[in-house]
């Protein structure tokens, strides 16, 4: 949307640089978790399979050290048994444990992709059905971030964090149970290292989260700076702003580097500290285990098993501490996704527009405001006879584009009515209304598709003959022939491989292909040269015959031959008539005309 439309709507913009800021906590954790569970319920077969594999793998992991203990005791001669069979059982347990980890990873990856696919599909379907006001008042970057970053966080959590959480909890319970069964005294002494682990993890995780949050914020700022520099590169160069832009980038980059170093330091320190605590645990087990073994409370094999169990016990605690932060981020991301899903879709109810070749448009006592208390349209009444060409002119912010938004039902008026023939457009479904109205905007939007598919965007069933006629009338036939593959040329980057003027011509041709009852041209020739503009005007005369047309223009040369010229000022009609009669009145239109063509203001 261009500046004039922003001014007209009086809606404050949003800072693009904030869209990468990481969300740490959800407001309604329980409600969000309940909704996430519904996605798991739909994949209950995979969930049960994963839980079964997790339980089986945990049992194997807990059983293996016990078999190791028995093998050592057999070698020491304190326990009777067949050493080879025990070793084979131990090897089998470890192999099954490793195999279950592999299968668990495969199942969790499949589960996460299925859940994310469903969630992403629902979100996209909701976005395309959202009313225009929602997308006009929300940062596009933020909406895209919910589709990409937030969904990706959920995917990562489901595929990696949840299986680790389940297996970690089961491993802790199983390990504690078997340690208590072997020697409760040594088990309690081992908990000293667990307390140290929890304490160290809490302190370090808090620091890591703090600097990680800061790094994410600075990364968003840095990305915003780079994005603005690339998109506005011509302006940067034209105003010799390279040095200042570089200084801004370096300042943010330096701060990001410092935050990154601190994050990496505390993240890197966590591993060695955990290893140190683990070694302390081994010392405790070795010292007290040896004492208990000497006094006959336990065997040497039990000491060996306790060393393995102590490692198994501390590992899931560390993982759960790290998973907690990921879960918080994923839940917050899911809440943002659900917030969009809970938005009301655009109402598509209503009757069909009557199949009538005539299309008289009547605006009756309209009043409208984008923000309550700040009306931009005041008591607006206008009738556009069927088949006539009406031009809306006026200063920036006078309400011209708003009238088009109301006619297209992008917005509904606060009061008043709009009729097409005798049908109130409130009673017409939006789909039916928009099928019969074609619009060419000043900001040309094409899609990364072939030229032919772009032209058929408003009428997929258009014949080859209709296509050729529209192309010839819009004077872009020669331009298309010069493209590498003609109609099959793919417009990369939504048309970046052709000029702005060529994109404008294709947009006009697309409107012609749609063959609408009502044609709206919002500064449709603003990006073409004077010669091309004259050719398009001549072509539009043919297209507009017997078709109701509304033209919004700042170039008064494009609307001299309009049947009715409506002059708007601050949301009101101040003058109307044809070109000559308005000039004779020497009013607002005369001022605009003389300012534009005589070179001075009246």
PDB file of C-alpha atoms in Angstrom, residues 29-136:
ATOM      1  CA  UNK A  29      -0.144 -22.348  28.742  1.00  0.00           C
ATOM      2  CA  UNK A  30      -2.874 -24.816  29.767  1.00  0.00           C
ATOM      3  CA  UNK A  31      -5.264 -23.783  27.011  1.00  0.00           C
ATOM      4  CA  UNK A  32      -2.528 -23.905  24.397  1.00  0.00           C
ATOM      5  CA  UNK A  33      -1.356 -27.344  25.570  1.00  0.00           C
ATOM      6  CA  UNK A  34      -4.915 -28.677  25.365  1.00  0.00           C
ATOM      7  CA  UNK A  35      -5.147 -27.538  21.751  1.00  0.00           C
ATOM      8  CA  UNK A  36      -1.752 -29.017  20.906  1.00  0.00           C
ATOM      9  CA  UNK A  37      -2.881 -32.345  22.385  1.00  0.00           C
ATOM     10  CA  UNK A  38      -5.775 -32.445  19.885  1.00  0.00           C
ATOM     11  CA  UNK A  39      -3.223 -32.668  17.072  1.00  0.00           C
ATOM     12  CA  UNK A  40      -1.536 -35.612  18.803  1.00  0.00           C
ATOM     13  CA  UNK A  41      -4.911 -37.335  19.261  1.00  0.00           C
ATOM     14  CA  UNK A  42      -5.386 -37.320  15.482  1.00  0.00           C
ATOM     15  CA  UNK A  43      -2.072 -39.181  15.187  1.00  0.00           C
ATOM     16  CA  UNK A  44      -2.704 -41.508  18.127  1.00  0.00           C
ATOM     17  CA  UNK A  45      -1.323 -44.572  16.327  1.00  0.00           C
ATOM     18  CA  UNK A  46       2.081 -42.937  15.858  1.00  0.00           C
ATOM     19  CA  UNK A  47       1.958 -41.528  19.395  1.00  0.00           C
ATOM     20  CA  UNK A  48       1.297 -44.974  20.894  1.00  0.00           C
ATOM     21  CA  UNK A  49       4.037 -46.500  18.746  1.00  0.00           C
ATOM     22  CA  UNK A  50       6.496 -43.851  19.899  1.00  0.00           C
ATOM     23  CA  UNK A  51       5.529 -44.283  23.566  1.00  0.00           C
ATOM     24  CA  UNK A  52       5.882 -48.042  23.222  1.00  0.00           C
ATOM     25  CA  UNK A  53       9.345 -47.698  21.702  1.00  0.00           C
ATOM     26  CA  UNK A  54      10.350 -45.166  24.383  1.00  0.00           C
ATOM     27  CA  UNK A  55       9.222 -47.479  27.196  1.00  0.00           C
ATOM     28  CA  UNK A  56      10.921 -50.495  25.603  1.00  0.00           C
ATOM     29  CA  UNK A  57      14.154 -48.589  25.023  1.00  0.00           C
ATOM     30  CA  UNK A  58      14.144 -47.204  28.566  1.00  0.00           C
ATOM     31  CA  UNK A  59      13.709 -50.696  30.020  1.00  0.00           C
ATOM     32  CA  UNK A  60      16.625 -51.950  27.936  1.00  0.00           C
ATOM     33  CA  UNK A  61      18.754 -48.983  29.033  1.00  0.00           C
ATOM     34  CA  UNK A  62      17.960 -49.594  32.696  1.00  0.00           C
ATOM     35  CA  UNK A  63      18.433 -53.372  32.456  1.00  0.00           C
ATOM     36  CA  UNK A  64      21.831 -53.312  30.692  1.00  0.00           C
ATOM     37  CA  UNK A  65      23.888 -51.932  33.652  1.00  0.00           C
ATOM     38  CA  UNK A  66      22.259 -54.521  35.902  1.00  0.00           C
ATOM     39  CA  UNK A  67      23.466 -57.290  33.577  1.00  0.00           C
ATOM     40  CA  UNK A  68      26.893 -55.630  33.524  1.00  0.00           C
ATOM     41  CA  UNK A  69      26.924 -55.728  37.324  1.00  0.00           C
ATOM     42  CA  UNK A  70      26.074 -59.418  37.283  1.00  0.00           C
ATOM     43  CA  UNK A  71      28.828 -60.177  34.743  1.00  0.00           C
ATOM     44  CA  UNK A  72      31.428 -58.430  36.910  1.00  0.00           C
ATOM     45  CA  UNK A  73      30.249 -60.303  40.012  1.00  0.00           C
ATOM     46  CA  UNK A  74      30.473 -63.618  38.119  1.00  0.00           C
ATOM     47  CA  UNK A  75      34.063 -62.786  37.137  1.00  0.00           C
ATOM     48  CA  UNK A  76      34.823 -61.788  40.770  1.00  0.00           C
ATOM     49  CA  UNK A  77      33.301 -65.053  41.940  1.00  0.00           C
ATOM     50  CA  UNK A  78      30.754 -63.437  44.276  1.00  0.00           C
ATOM     51  CA  UNK A  79      27.804 -64.606  42.145  1.00  0.00           C
ATOM     52  CA  UNK A  80      27.186 -67.929  40.425  1.00  0.00           C
ATOM     53  CA  UNK A  81      26.106 -67.965  36.780  1.00  0.00           C
ATOM     54  CA  UNK A  82      27.098 -68.394  33.135  1.00  0.00           C
ATOM     55  CA  UNK A  83      29.286 -65.482  32.117  1.00  0.00           C
ATOM     56  CA  UNK A  84      28.799 -65.892  28.347  1.00  0.00           C
ATOM     57  CA  UNK A  85      25.017 -65.901  28.585  1.00  0.00           C
ATOM     58  CA  UNK A  86      25.072 -62.814  30.801  1.00  0.00           C
ATOM     59  CA  UNK A  87      27.402 -60.979  28.402  1.00  0.00           C
ATOM     60  CA  UNK A  88      25.192 -61.916  25.437  1.00  0.00           C
ATOM     61  CA  UNK A  89      22.092 -60.668  27.270  1.00  0.00           C
ATOM     62  CA  UNK A  90      23.917 -57.435  28.151  1.00  0.00           C
ATOM     63  CA  UNK A  91      25.016 -56.962  24.528  1.00  0.00           C
ATOM     64  CA  UNK A  92      21.478 -57.638  23.323  1.00  0.00           C
ATOM     65  CA  UNK A  93      20.076 -55.089  25.775  1.00  0.00           C
ATOM     66  CA  UNK A  94      22.495 -52.397  24.590  1.00  0.00           C
ATOM     67  CA  UNK A  95      21.783 -53.209  20.916  1.00  0.00           C
ATOM     68  CA  UNK A  96      18.029 -53.092  21.504  1.00  0.00           C
ATOM     69  CA  UNK A  97      18.462 -49.797  23.339  1.00  0.00           C
ATOM     70  CA  UNK A  98      20.392 -48.302  20.414  1.00  0.00           C
ATOM     71  CA  UNK A  99      17.872 -49.681  17.917  1.00  0.00           C
ATOM     72  CA  UNK A 100      14.967 -48.244  19.880  1.00  0.00           C
ATOM     73  CA  UNK A 101      16.675 -44.832  19.870  1.00  0.00           C
ATOM     74  CA  UNK A 102      16.916 -44.995  16.077  1.00  0.00           C
ATOM     75  CA  UNK A 103      13.292 -46.081  15.619  1.00  0.00           C
ATOM     76  CA  UNK A 104      12.181 -43.471  18.155  1.00  0.00           C
ATOM     77  CA  UNK A 105      13.896 -40.749  16.110  1.00  0.00           C
ATOM     78  CA  UNK A 106      12.250 -41.941  12.885  1.00  0.00           C
ATOM     79  CA  UNK A 107       8.764 -42.116  14.418  1.00  0.00           C
ATOM     80  CA  UNK A 108       9.074 -38.747  16.158  1.00  0.00           C
ATOM     81  CA  UNK A 109      10.275 -37.121  12.918  1.00  0.00           C
ATOM     82  CA  UNK A 110       7.288 -38.551  11.034  1.00  0.00           C
ATOM     83  CA  UNK A 111       4.926 -37.516  13.830  1.00  0.00           C
ATOM     84  CA  UNK A 112       6.267 -33.960  13.913  1.00  0.00           C
ATOM     85  CA  UNK A 113       6.005 -33.528  10.159  1.00  0.00           C
ATOM     86  CA  UNK A 114       2.419 -34.800  10.100  1.00  0.00           C
ATOM     87  CA  UNK A 115       1.373 -32.503  12.921  1.00  0.00           C
ATOM     88  CA  UNK A 116       3.184 -29.525  11.437  1.00  0.00           C
ATOM     89  CA  UNK A 117       1.776 -30.237   7.968  1.00  0.00           C
ATOM     90  CA  UNK A 118      -1.760 -30.204   9.348  1.00  0.00           C
ATOM     91  CA  UNK A 119      -1.102 -27.092  11.430  1.00  0.00           C
ATOM     92  CA  UNK A 120       0.599 -25.276   8.549  1.00  0.00           C
ATOM     93  CA  UNK A 121      -2.250 -26.208   6.188  1.00  0.00           C
ATOM     94  CA  UNK A 122      -4.887 -24.938   8.619  1.00  0.00           C
ATOM     95  CA  UNK A 123      -2.935 -21.725   9.139  1.00  0.00           C
ATOM     96  CA  UNK A 124      -2.540 -21.066   5.411  1.00  0.00           C
ATOM     97  CA  UNK A 125      -6.226 -21.764   4.768  1.00  0.00           C
ATOM     98  CA  UNK A 126      -7.078 -19.320   7.543  1.00  0.00           C
ATOM     99  CA  UNK A 127      -4.710 -16.632   6.209  1.00  0.00           C
ATOM    100  CA  UNK A 128      -6.245 -16.710   2.716  1.00  0.00           C
ATOM    101  CA  UNK A 129      -9.707 -16.371   4.306  1.00  0.00           C
ATOM    102  CA  UNK A 130      -8.805 -13.548   6.681  1.00  0.00           C
ATOM    103  CA  UNK A 131     -10.592 -10.251   6.124  1.00  0.00           C
ATOM    104  CA  UNK A 132      -8.549  -7.486   4.516  1.00  0.00           C
ATOM    105  CA  UNK A 133      -8.631  -5.273   7.665  1.00  0.00           C
ATOM    106  CA  UNK A 134      -6.709  -7.930   9.614  1.00  0.00           C
ATOM    107  CA  UNK A 135      -3.820  -8.035   7.150  1.00  0.00           C
ATOM    108  CA  UNK A 136      -3.917  -4.253   6.799  1.00  0.00           C
TER     109      UNK A 136
END
